[in-house]
Short mmCIF file of C-alpha atoms and ligand atoms in Angstrom, two decimals:
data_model
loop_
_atom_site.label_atom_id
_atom_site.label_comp_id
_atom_site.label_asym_id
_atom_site.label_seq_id
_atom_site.Cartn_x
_atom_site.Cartn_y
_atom_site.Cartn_z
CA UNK I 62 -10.81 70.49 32.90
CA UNK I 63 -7.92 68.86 33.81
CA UNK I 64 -5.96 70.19 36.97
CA UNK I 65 -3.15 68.76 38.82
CA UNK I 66 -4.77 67.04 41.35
CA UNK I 67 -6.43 65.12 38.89
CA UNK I 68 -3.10 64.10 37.33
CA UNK I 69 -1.41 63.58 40.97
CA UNK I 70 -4.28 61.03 41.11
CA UNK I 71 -3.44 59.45 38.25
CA UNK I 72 0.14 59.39 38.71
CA UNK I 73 -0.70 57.60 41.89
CA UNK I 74 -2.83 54.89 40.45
CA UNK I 75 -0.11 54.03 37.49
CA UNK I 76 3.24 54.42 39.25
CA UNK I 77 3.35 50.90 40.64
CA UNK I 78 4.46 49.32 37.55
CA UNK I 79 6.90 51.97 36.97
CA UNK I 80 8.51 51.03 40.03
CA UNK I 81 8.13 47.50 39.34
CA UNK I 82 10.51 47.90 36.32
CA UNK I 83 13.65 48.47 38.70
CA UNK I 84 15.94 45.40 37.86
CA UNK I 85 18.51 43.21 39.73
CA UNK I 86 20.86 41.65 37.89
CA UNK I 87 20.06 38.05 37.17
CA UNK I 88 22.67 35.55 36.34
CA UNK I 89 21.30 32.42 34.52
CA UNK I 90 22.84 29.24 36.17
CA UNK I 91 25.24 27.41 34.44
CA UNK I 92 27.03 31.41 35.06
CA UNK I 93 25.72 31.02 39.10
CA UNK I 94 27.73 27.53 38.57
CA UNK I 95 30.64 29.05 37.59
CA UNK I 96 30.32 31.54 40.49
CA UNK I 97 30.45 29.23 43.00
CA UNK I 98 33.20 27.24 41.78
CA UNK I 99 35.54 30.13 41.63
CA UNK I 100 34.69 30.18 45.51
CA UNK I 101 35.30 26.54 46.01
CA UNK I 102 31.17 26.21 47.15
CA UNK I 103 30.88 22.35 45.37
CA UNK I 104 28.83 21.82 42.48
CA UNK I 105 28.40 19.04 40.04
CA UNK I 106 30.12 19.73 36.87
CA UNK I 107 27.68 20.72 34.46
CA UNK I 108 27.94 21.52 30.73
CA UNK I 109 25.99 24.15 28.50
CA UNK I 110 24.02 23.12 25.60
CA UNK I 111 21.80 24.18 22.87
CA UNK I 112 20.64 21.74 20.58
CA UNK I 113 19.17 18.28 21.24
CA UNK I 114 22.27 16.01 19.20
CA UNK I 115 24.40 18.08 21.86
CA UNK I 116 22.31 16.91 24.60
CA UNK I 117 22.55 13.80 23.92
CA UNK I 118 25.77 13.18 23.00
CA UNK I 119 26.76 15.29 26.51
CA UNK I 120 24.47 12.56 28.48
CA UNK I 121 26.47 9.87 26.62
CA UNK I 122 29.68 10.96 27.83
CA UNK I 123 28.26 10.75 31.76
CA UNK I 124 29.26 7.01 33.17
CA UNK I 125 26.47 5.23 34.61
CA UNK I 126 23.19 6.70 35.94
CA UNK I 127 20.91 9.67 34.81
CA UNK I 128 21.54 13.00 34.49
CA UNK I 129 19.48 16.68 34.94
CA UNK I 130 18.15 18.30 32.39
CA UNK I 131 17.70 22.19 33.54
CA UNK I 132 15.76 24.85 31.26
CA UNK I 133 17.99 28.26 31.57
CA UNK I 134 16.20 31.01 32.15
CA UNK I 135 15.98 33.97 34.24
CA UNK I 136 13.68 32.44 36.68
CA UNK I 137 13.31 30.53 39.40
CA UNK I 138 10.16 27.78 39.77
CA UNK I 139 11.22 25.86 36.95
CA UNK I 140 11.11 22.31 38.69
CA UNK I 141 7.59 23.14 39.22
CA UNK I 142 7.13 24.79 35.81
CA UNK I 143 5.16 23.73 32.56
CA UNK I 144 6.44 23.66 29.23
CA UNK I 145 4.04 24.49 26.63
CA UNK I 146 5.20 21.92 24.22
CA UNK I 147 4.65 18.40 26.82
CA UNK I 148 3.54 20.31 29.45
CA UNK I 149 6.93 19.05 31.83
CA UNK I 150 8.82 20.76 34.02
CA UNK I 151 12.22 23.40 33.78
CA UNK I 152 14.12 20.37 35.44
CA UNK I 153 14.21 16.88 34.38
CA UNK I 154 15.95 13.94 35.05
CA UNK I 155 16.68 11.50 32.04
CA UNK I 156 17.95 7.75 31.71
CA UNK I 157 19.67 7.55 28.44
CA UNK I 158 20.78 9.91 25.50
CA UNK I 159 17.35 8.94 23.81
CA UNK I 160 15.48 10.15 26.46
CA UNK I 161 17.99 13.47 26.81
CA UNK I 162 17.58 13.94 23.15
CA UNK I 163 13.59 13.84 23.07
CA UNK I 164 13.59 16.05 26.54
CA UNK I 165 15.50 18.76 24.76
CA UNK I 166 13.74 18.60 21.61
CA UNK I 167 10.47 19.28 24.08
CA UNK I 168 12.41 22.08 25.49
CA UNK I 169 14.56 24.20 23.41
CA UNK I 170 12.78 27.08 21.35
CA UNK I 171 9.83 26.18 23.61
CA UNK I 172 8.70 28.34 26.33
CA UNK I 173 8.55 27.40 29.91
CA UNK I 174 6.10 29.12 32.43
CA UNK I 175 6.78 28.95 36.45
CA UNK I 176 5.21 30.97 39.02
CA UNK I 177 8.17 33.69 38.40
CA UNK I 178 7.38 33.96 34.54
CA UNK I 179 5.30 36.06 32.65
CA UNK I 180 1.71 34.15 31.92
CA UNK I 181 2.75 33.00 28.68
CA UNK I 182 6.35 31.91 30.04
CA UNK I 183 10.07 32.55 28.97
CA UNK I 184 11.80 31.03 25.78
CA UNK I 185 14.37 28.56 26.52
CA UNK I 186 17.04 28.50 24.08
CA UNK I 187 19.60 26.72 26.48
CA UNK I 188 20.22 23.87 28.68
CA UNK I 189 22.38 22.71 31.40
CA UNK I 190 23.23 18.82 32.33
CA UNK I 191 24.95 17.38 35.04
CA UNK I 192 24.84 13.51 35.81
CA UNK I 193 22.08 13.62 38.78
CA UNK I 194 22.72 13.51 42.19
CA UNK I 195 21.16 10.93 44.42
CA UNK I 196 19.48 13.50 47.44
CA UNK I 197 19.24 12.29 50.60
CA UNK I 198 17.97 15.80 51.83
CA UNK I 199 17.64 18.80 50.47
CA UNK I 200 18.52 22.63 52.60
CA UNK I 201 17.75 25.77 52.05
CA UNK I 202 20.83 28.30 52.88
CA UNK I 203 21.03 32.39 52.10
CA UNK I 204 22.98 35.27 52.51
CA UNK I 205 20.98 38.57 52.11
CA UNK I 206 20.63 41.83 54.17
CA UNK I 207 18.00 43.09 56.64
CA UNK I 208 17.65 46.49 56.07
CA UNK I 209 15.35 46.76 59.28
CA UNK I 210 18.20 45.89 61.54
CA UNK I 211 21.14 46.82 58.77
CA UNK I 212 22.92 43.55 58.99
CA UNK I 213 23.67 40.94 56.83
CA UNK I 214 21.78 37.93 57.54
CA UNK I 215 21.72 33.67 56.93
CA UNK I 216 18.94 32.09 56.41
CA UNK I 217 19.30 28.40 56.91
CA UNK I 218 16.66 25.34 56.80
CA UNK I 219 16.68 22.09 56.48
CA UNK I 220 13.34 21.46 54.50
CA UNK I 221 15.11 23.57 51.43
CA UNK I 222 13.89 22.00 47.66
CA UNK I 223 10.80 23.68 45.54
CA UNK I 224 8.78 23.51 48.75
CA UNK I 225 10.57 26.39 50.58
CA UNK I 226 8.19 29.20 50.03
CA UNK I 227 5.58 26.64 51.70
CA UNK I 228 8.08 26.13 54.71
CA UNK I 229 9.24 29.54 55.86
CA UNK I 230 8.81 28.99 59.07
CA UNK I 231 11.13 26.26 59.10
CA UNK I 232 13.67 28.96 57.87
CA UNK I 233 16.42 30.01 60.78
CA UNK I 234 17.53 33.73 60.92
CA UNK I 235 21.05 34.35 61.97
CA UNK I 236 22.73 38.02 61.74
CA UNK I 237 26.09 38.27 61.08
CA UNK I 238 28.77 40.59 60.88
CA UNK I 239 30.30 40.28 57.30
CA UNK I 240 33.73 41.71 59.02
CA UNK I 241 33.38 38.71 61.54
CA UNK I 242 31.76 36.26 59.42
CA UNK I 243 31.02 32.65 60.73
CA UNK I 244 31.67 33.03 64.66
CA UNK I 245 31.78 30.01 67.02
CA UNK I 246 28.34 30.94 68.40
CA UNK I 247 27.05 30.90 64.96
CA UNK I 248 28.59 27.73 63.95
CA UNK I 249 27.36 25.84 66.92
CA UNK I 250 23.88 27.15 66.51
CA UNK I 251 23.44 25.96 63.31
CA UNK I 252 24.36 22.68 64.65
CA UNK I 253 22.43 22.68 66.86
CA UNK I 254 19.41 23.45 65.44
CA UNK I 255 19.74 21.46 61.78
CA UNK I 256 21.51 18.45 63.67
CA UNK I 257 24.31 18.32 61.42
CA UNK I 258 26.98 15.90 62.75
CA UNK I 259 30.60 16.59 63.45
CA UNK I 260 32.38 15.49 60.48
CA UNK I 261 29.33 17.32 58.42
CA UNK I 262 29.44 20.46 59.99
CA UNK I 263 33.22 20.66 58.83
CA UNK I 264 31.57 21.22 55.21
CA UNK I 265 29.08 22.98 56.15
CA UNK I 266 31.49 25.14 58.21
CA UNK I 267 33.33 25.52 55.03
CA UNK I 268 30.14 26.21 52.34
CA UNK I 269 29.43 29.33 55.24
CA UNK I 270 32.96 30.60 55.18
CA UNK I 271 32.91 30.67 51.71
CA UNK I 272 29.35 32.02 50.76
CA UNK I 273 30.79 35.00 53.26
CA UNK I 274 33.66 35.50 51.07
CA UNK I 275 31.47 35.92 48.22
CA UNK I 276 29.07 37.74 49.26
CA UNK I 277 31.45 40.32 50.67
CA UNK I 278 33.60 40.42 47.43
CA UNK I 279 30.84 40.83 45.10
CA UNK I 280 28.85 43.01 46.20
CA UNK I 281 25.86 40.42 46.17
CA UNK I 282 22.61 41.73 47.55
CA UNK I 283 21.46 38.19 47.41
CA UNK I 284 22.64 34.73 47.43
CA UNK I 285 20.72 31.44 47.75
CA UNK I 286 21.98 27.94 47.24
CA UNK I 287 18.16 26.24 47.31
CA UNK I 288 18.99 23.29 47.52
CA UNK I 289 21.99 22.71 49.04
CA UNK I 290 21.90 18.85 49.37
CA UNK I 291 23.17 16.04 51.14
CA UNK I 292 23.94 13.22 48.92
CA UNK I 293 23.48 9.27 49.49
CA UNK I 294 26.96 8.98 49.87
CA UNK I 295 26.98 12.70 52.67
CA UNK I 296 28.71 14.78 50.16
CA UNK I 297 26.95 18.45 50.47
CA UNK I 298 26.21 19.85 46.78
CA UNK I 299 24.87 22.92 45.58
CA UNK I 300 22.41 21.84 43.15
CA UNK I 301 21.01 25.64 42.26
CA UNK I 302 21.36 28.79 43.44
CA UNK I 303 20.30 32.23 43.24
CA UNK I 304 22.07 35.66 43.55
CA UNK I 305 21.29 39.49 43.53
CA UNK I 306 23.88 42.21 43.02
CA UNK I 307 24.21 45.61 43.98
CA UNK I 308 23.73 47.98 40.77
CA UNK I 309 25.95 50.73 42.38
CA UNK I 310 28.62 48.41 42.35
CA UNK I 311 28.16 47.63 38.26
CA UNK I 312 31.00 49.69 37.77
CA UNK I 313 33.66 47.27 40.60
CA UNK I 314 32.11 44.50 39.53
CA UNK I 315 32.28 44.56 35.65
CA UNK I 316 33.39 40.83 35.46
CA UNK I 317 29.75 39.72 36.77
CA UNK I 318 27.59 42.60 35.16
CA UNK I 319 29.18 41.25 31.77
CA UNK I 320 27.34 38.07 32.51
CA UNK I 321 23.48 39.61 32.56
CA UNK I 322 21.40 38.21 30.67
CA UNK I 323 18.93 40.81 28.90
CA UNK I 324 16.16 40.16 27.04
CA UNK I 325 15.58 42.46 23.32
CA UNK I 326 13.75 45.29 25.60
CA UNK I 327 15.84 45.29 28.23
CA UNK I 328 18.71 45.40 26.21
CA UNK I 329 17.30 48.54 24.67
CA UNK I 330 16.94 50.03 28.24
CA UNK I 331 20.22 48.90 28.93
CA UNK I 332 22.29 50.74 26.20
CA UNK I 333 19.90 53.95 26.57
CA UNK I 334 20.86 53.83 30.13
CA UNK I 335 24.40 53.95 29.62
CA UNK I 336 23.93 57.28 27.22
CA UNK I 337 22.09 58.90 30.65
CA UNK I 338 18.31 58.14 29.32
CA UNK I 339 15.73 56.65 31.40
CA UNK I 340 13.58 54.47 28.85
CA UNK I 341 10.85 52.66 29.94
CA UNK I 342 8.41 50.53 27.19
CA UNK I 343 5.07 51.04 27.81
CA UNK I 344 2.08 49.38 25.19
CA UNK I 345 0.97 52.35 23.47
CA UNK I 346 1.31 54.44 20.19
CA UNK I 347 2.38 57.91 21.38
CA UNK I 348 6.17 58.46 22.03
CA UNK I 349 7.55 60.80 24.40
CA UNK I 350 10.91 62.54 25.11
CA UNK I 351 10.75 64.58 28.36
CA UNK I 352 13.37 65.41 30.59
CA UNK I 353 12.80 64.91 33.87
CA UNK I 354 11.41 62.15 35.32
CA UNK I 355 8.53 63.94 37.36
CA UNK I 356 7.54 65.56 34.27
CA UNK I 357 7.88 62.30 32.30
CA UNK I 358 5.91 60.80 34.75
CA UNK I 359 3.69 63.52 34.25
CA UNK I 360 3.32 64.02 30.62
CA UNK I 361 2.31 59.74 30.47
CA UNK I 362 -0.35 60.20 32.75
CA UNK I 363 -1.98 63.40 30.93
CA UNK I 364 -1.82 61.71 28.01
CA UNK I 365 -3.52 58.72 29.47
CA UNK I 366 -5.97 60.77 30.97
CA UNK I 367 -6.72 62.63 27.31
CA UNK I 368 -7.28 59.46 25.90
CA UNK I 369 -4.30 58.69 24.66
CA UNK I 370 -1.58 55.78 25.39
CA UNK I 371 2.25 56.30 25.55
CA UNK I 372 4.58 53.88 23.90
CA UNK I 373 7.40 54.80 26.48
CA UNK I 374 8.75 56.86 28.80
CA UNK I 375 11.60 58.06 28.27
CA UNK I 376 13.39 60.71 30.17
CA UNK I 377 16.89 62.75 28.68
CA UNK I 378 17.67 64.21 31.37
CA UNK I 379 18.89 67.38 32.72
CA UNK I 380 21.05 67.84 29.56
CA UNK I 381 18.77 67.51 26.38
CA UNK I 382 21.90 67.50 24.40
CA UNK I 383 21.64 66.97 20.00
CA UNK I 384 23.43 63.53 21.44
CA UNK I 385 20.69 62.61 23.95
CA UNK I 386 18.28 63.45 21.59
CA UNK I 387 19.30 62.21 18.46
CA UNK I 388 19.50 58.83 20.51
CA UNK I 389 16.27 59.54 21.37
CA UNK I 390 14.60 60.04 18.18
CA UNK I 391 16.49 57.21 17.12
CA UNK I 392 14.93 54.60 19.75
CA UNK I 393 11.39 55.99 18.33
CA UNK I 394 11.59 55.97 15.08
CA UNK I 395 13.04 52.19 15.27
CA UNK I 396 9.72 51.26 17.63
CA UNK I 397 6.73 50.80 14.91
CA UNK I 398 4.11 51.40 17.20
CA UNK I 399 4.92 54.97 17.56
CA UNK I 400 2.44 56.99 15.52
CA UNK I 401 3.01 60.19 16.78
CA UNK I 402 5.64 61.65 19.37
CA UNK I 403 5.49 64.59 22.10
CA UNK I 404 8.56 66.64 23.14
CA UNK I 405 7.95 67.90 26.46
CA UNK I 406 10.78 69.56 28.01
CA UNK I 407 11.50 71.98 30.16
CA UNK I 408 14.32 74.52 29.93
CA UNK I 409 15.66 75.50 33.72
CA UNK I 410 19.45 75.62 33.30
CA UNK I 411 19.38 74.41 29.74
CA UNK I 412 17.91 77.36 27.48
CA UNK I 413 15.36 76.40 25.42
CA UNK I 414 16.72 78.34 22.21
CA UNK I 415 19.52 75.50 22.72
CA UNK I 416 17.35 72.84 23.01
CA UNK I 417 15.38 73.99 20.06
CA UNK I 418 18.73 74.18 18.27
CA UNK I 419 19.31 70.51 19.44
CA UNK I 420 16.17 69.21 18.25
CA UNK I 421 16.03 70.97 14.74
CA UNK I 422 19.73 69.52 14.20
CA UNK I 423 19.39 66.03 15.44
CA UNK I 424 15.98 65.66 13.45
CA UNK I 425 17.41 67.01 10.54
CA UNK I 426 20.04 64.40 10.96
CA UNK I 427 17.77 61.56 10.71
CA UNK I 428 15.88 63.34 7.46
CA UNK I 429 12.82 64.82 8.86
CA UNK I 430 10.00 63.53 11.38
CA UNK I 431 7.53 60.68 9.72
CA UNK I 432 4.96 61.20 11.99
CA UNK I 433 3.30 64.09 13.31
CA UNK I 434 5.02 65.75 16.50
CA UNK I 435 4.16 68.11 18.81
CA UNK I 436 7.11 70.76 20.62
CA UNK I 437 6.20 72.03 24.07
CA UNK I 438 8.83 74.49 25.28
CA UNK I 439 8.31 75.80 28.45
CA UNK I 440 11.25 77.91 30.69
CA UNK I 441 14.02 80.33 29.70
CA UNK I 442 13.97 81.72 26.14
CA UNK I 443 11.23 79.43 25.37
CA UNK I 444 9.05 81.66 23.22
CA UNK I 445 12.53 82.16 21.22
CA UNK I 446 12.81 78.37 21.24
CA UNK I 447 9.66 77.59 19.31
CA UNK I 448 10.20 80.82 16.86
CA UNK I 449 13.18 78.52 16.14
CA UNK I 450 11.38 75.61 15.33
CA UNK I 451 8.55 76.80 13.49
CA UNK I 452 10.72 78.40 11.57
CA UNK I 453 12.91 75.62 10.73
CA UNK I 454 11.25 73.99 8.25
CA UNK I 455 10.21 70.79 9.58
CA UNK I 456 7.86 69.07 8.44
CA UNK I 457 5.04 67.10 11.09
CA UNK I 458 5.86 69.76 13.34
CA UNK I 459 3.72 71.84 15.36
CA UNK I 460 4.88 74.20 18.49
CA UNK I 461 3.00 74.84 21.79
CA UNK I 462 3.53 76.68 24.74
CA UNK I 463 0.68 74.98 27.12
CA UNK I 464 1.45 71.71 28.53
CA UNK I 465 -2.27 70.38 28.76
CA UNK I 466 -2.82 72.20 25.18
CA UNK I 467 0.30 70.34 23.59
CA UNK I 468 -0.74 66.61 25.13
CA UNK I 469 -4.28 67.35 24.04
CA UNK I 470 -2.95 68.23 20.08
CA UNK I 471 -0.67 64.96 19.83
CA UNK I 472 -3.39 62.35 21.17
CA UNK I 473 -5.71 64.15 18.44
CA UNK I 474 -3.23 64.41 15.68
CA UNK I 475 -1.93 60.64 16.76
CA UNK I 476 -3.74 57.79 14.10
CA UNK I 477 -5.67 55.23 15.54
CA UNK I 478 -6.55 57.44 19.10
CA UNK I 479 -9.53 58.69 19.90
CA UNK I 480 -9.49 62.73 21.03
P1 GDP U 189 14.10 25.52 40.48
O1 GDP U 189 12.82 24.75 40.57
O2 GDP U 189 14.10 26.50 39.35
O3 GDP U 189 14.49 26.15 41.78
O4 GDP U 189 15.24 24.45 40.08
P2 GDP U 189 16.24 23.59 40.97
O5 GDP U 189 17.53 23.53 40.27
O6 GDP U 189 16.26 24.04 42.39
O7 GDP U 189 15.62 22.14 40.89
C1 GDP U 189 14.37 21.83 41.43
C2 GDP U 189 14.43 20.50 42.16
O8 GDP U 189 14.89 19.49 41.28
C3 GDP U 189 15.40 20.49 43.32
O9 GDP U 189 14.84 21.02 44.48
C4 GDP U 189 15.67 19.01 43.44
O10 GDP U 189 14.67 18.40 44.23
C5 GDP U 189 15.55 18.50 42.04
N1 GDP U 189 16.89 18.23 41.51
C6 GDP U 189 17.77 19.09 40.97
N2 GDP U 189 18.93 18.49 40.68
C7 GDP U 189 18.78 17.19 41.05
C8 GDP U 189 19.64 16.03 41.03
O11 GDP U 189 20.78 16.04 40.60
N3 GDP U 189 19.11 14.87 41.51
C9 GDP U 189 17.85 14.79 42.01
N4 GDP U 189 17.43 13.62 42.47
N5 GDP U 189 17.01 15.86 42.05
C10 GDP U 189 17.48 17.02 41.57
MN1 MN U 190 16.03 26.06 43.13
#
């Protein structure tokens, strides 16, 4: 018997990685690059490439000395990443165009794991140069907020590089108002404690001012120039850095939001989102359209429970519209793993005679249902609801009342899963 403490359990145990698919935005950095340029923060002037006779003809172009060689992907780690075509790192430096040439070959269509990768890495299908810097040292400086206190704070450290996670306690923590920005106090602190000299601090005085600026006018949630260096010659350059962004502001900010990168399924997510449709890709067979997302949640973890395994999640909403739903049926019938689909949903302020309405006509729409499906109505005018569909003709169809009954019939009439 299955009750709902059993599924609370459940839900428990397999929510984590639900919640784990809640996104930032991302910018890849030859975009960051641009960023920071349009606030004056200095960077070395880089250039975008994607095949190997473009690499090196770009490292031909640079006047004496070598030049970086930086994977572009949406994660960080990549100087201490592994290719899995020479086993190198995300960032390399290179002597001639030869040696640029042979790099990229090594790296482009290849995939690069770092510590924030998936195991079997990202694809890299991009590249950004700049003629290398000479580093005299490398720090670590960052804008984010502390929600504990609810200020903005700087970070700031002067052992910044690929080692930073290692030396967090060299990191300084300075709260700041982002009204009053980079005070006196604040200024001479950071002097203080880093040892930056006169003439230096009036960059680094600068690089703060404007990292304020840009925080505050782009909504950024996040932003990390690791590292920040001093050069040979005691120019400070930003050499890579690292943002977040506020989703609520997606709609003031289009400009930067334009710029995410997505990869194929999160560029499904991302146009389903936009129709009001919470779709998350799980690694099953069974496909679900719920709305709600407690009783999404819900109807995944019965299903699991039963023996079966969903191949999404995916929530219309409080308005299972023919729209929402024909986009729906759409998403699933382009996924091939589905095998069989349940329609859970629940009819509070929506009428389930309408919904029934909605589903008949949208399916119809797309010719029929392939694959079996199972209909559980439940709410206002529900009984009328699946009169409706039974009697629509359909074919695959079957209607059920009882939530457990109607998760138990499409894990048993679902190929390929065991009842
Ligand atoms: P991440 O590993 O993904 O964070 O990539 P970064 O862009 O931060 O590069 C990693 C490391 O490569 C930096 O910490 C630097 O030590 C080094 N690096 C990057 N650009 C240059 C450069 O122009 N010259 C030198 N000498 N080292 C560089
Ligand atoms: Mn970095």
């Amino acid at each position: 018997m299955i009750t709902w403490r059993s599924i609370a359990r459940t839900f428990q145990r397999h929510h984590a990685p639900l919640r784990a698919q809640v996104r930032q935005l991302s910018l890849l950095e030859h975009h960051s690059h641009k960023l920071l340029k349009e606030f004056k923060l200095p960077v070395p002037l880089g250039f975008l490439v994607t095949t190997p006779e473009q690499a090196k003809d770009v490292v031909s172009e640079m006047t004496y000395g070598p030049s970086m060689i930086k994977a572009q992907v949406l994660a960080g780690g990549r100087g201490k990443g592994k290719f899995n075509s020479d086993g190198k790192s995300g960032v390399r430096l290179v002597d001639s165009p030869s040696e640029a040439f042979q790099s990229a070959t090594n790296m482009l269509g290849y995939y690069l794991t770092t510590a924030q990768t998936p195991k079997d890495g990202l694809r890299v299908d991009s590249l950004y140069i700049y003629k290398a810097v000479s580093i005299a040292q490398e720090f670590y400086f960052a804008m984010t907020f502390d929600r504990q206190r609810s200020s903005p704070v700087l970070l700031v450290s002067s052992s910044g590089g690929t080692n930073i996670e290692s030396n967090v306690d060299s990191l300084h923590k300075i709260w700041f108002g982002l009204s009053t920005g980079i005070t006196d106090e604040i200024h001479a602190y950071i002097q203080a404690e880093l040892g930056f000299s006169d003439v230096e601090m009036k960059d680094i005085h600068r690089i703060l001012v404007q990292m304020v600026k840009l925080f505050k006018q782009k909504d950024a949630t996040l932003l990390e120039l690791n590292p920040l260096v001093r050069t040979e010659e005691g120019e400070f350059v930003c050499l890579d850095a690292k943002f977040g962004f506020d989703n609520a502001a997606r709609y003031r900010q289009q400009g930067i939001f334009a710029l995410e990168e997505r990869s194929p399924e999160q560029e499904e997510e991302h146009q389903l989102a936009k129709l009001g449709l919470n779709y998350v890709r799980l690694d099953g067979n069974i496909g679900n359209i719920v709305n709600g997302a407690g009783l999404a949640m819900a109807t995944n973890d019965l299903i699991g429970l039963l023996g079966g395994k969903c191949a999404n999640f995916l929530d219309v909403g409080g308005a299972a519209t023919k729209e929402a739903l024909s986009k729906a049926f759409g998403v699933l019938k382009n996924d091939p793993r589905v095998k069989g689909i349940l329609i859970n949903i629940y009819g509070g302020i929506v009428r389930c005679d309408m919904i029934a309405e909605a589903i008949i006509a949208a399916a119809a729409e797309m010719g029929g249902f392939k694959c079996p499906v199972v209909v559980r109505l439940q709410g206002t005018n529900s009984e009328k609801g699946l009169k409706l569909i039974e009697e629509s003709g359909l074919d695959n169809v079957v209607v059920e009342p009882e939530f457990e009954e109607a998760a138990q019939m499409i894990v048993k009439l679902t190929p390929g899963v065991e009842s």
